[in-house]
């Protein structure tokens, strides 16, 4: 950290800043330039340290971090890509992994039909919500534990892995037996209690980027899980909120190469939530693989018009087959592979 | 709701849209213009209805809501301002109400000192966090239940009311005995489980606007609480995330008159979180009262440089006294009042 | 246009709205529902009509447009894709067109070397700035007319077409003889005087999306050119400003399929300005072609470290060759082609 | 400027960075820490220097500016507030200055009536557009030079100063004789050619913040004018574009105290464009003065319903009188004054 004083800062102000730094447990290196005094702060700055207490000191012009605010999640901590083995299915390796399924598990027949269909197209992981956040008190609320069991059975029947969203700390233990990946939704990206609990489970965690979260904040959230001991974190770009409203959100396609530079963690993209409407999902999915995504999380439903939630953004099975065929060919263009065919 | 078909939409597409509308339980009124066919949808649309399933139907150009997506929270439902009586302290009436206190309750002496100081300046409600969201695993995590009790005692000693943030559903019952207002933080604005639970408590709820939430979404969150039976909701503007990073967030000052037009609920502003740094809090607080806010939520600490959280945005007691004196004078300019002085 | 009155609107208010509509030259169709009165406005609404004068009338709750605010640029006006033939090079057809070259023309040798290099990789159009917007008064300001001539000669030598940015109305006539496509920069997207002048030239115009412009506003800018008679407009997505600052701008990848749905005009993507740094350009370029872009506009420089402007985002020639090889393969995956190879 | 190398950067990379810095004309101070090497860059960095060429060098993790990118506009260059004397009317002093008038000058009677009315309410400067940016080719385009003359006459009759927008470099000379302040619109904030020309005129310049411009960019634009020798620049906050669409733009109220800290230049607020609708103008105007604005720029029209442009956001004369009375009282609360009463 470097503290830059204002040009006219007094010696007393400079001394007070040095004292404040030392009281906080760091060493201060003061360097008086012609125009400005600069105070280098040496010592181990904690993850997520708030710089503002330094910024508001009298005489201070600006405070600059030198090191990234996250550590375990950073490429500087680990040069090699993190590769997560789910038991036969590998996320973050050479292969692009498709994760697909309905927004919500509705009943046994529905989830079995979708599982069969996405498996045939090349998906390796079955997605499906059991606990749904209800934006209206009158909407379908998910099947809960029963939904999870139906999801697990359908996946097992077809040799698929399972990903499902955990909404609340109280669900963690029961879910751990039934899912292969815990998904944390965008609204929970900074639910630090939940992240801390997931730092102790023996399952990978997929963290969705919050609607207003910077990439640095996403990596800080990953750090939170990792600092508990669970280093198997998958990052998920799913669109951010901007002034443009032609799509539900704006997918930040550059986030893929940026995260790959800043971090060693796998990056998955959710084109369904990013766009919010079916006919934009396929082109955006292709773009994500072309930009280097390690996987896709796609909503598929056998009868989207009668889906109990998010039908408008769910693909028909044959659309998903087209998507998979195209993303497979694109994966090969950039030296990767994708199952199916 | 009005469904506008594309200019070249076929009769079969138009018929399918009508059928879809009727299957959803509404009545369709079709009107064929020279250029375009328009289908009016009549019937009681539920709060927060997702329009996208209609938008993705073949032949549809756009779907327009006619009525607001919220009802109980709307000015159209209730023309008179909602006035919330906390037992002597009234929010949403003629008087501007100051709510002040530390970010976190740290110990008995700290909270008593702040209580005395903000009371003297004219505050009517004491704020203080007991359960803190921890952005770093190593940060101070709040005193929990003990913090709430210290807060209550300090408030009672000085004839103040209490507001504190509820972080999780599990805290609701215990808090109900100790607080006068439940505060829901920006990150929880769309925690629908929590909102539903707060719809059943006998305490007013202050809802902070999410960092990326539109005013319509804030009113939908209020609707969620109100639909449970608790109509005593206070809205709180605390800044949104924009491209500008000179301040922590961008306070949306127009939100105050906009919310006053759209809704009958009281509107409070939090200048501390909106700006993130102490020297911007007072001018923004004055602006909020000038724009018509019903109250302010301000962080005050007797020793901000050693505060365990958010010290950089906490005012010194004498700064709060200045703030209160200025906002009182401004309140009077616009025909309102403010206690103290 | 539909004007929705507030539930409690008086008969006098409704009558005044009808009168206002009729004074403005439209026909008003009033329909009194149980809850609300709705007034349909019939007549030819001009492009870009401001709805606010209707919104502020007493008794009005909201005003909804039924038709898009643009006409000539809309898919509803022209169902087939616009295909622009530059004389052998076709934009908007089956082939993906690469446009590449330096940010600024610096001297004869530089532009000839780049032209040879991008031609070899498959580019069909040579880009290069002659008039540069100078963000600092001390920066390189472009070679002006001489730069244009060097650009033209270098292009002709290699059988390339020329695109260059027009900064001011005064440059239009002289440029018309030297360029094949006029480029309008993001800052000029709403320079209506310039757009009007370009509506009368016999050259295609590439319109770059403004940093804070919605897709609807981009289409309105295109309408402006088209209403002058020049229907050969190319749209260019080059990133929007959001809260994320890890990249210079946020490329809106969904803009490609959205524009293809709303409009018949070709869509080109500029991955260089969107990302601002060299190592993000290739993945984002691949993504753009995968999402359906009709072309790419890429900065290439033979010695980027000594480029007089924007060197940090310029590709080395061999990087551009890699880009072209990969985007060609991706184009083929989706049934398109790309020259070169 | 400080260049931070990546933890694993090689000695060769470090040496290359030092060489690049020296070739650019600066002195490099290398400091090898335990974890990371840091290279301090000493020398006079030009205004608006692009840091990206340093960021893309191999081995570089991040580049940090120490000094602000602007100089003349900065508070560090000039500690005292800039006070601009228009000849009896002073902007940036103790008095809050009201600038008011119609969006566009329409005819002699209109502008005389508005001038009389705003003068009576306490305005010191008459605003009015003569050259209008036309968002639709069919809209009213302003009276041009004749409009300026009518504006000048109406102002002189009532002892008012004149502010009007310059749209193009070609208008500067003719306008200089008729206006007291040149206004640069938000769309032209980065029209560097125009700014440079205004750096040489003997009239103050009011710079409106661009819709997507950071405060730093606004100050860089001011620097551009000032570097030409014209130090009489007024900054104007008029709202930025965010995801919230309940108002036309989002007024950044914190910009006022932030600009006052970063710069010595006067700050004026335009509540009319910020909100876009009449009934939000007064509360936002009060807020601006409460937050410390040095003046307001307000649209007033004697018959807004028949204004040829922007009628929806224009105040009726009696509304402006109310506004002026309230802002005068608020100005006094914070130790300032305002004419009229």
mmCIF file of C-alpha atoms in Angstrom, chain A residues 241-243 245, chain B residues 209 213-217 240 252 255 258, chain D residues 240-250:
data_model
loop_
_atom_site.group_PDB
_atom_site.id
_atom_site.type_symbol
_atom_site.label_atom_id
_atom_site.label_comp_id
_atom_site.label_asym_id
_atom_site.label_seq_id
_atom_site.Cartn_x
_atom_site.Cartn_y
_atom_site.Cartn_z
ATOM 1 C CA UNK A 241 -26.683 -4.809 -14.735
ATOM 2 C CA UNK A 242 -26.065 -1.880 -17.067
ATOM 3 C CA UNK A 243 -28.156 0.897 -18.597
ATOM 4 C CA UNK A 245 -32.293 -3.108 -21.097
ATOM 5 C CA UNK B 209 -32.325 -0.300 -1.763
ATOM 6 C CA UNK B 213 -31.981 -2.375 -7.703
ATOM 7 C CA UNK B 214 -34.353 -0.139 -9.613
ATOM 8 C CA UNK B 215 -36.919 1.854 -7.668
ATOM 9 C CA UNK B 216 -39.556 -0.477 -9.058
ATOM 10 C CA UNK B 217 -37.707 -3.449 -7.581
ATOM 11 C CA UNK B 240 -26.466 2.705 -6.303
ATOM 12 C CA UNK B 252 -29.771 8.780 -6.336
ATOM 13 C CA UNK B 255 -35.202 8.742 -5.903
ATOM 14 C CA UNK B 258 -39.814 9.712 -7.456
ATOM 15 C CA UNK D 240 -25.217 10.537 -15.535
ATOM 16 C CA UNK D 241 -26.646 7.459 -17.185
ATOM 17 C CA UNK D 242 -27.304 4.526 -14.876
ATOM 18 C CA UNK D 243 -29.532 1.465 -14.886
ATOM 19 C CA UNK D 244 -32.302 3.478 -13.191
ATOM 20 C CA UNK D 245 -34.747 4.844 -15.752
ATOM 21 C CA UNK D 246 -37.392 6.419 -13.514
ATOM 22 C CA UNK D 247 -35.677 9.706 -14.255
ATOM 23 C CA UNK D 248 -34.016 10.672 -17.531
ATOM 24 C CA UNK D 249 -30.585 10.631 -15.856
ATOM 25 C CA UNK D 250 -29.307 10.145 -12.324
#
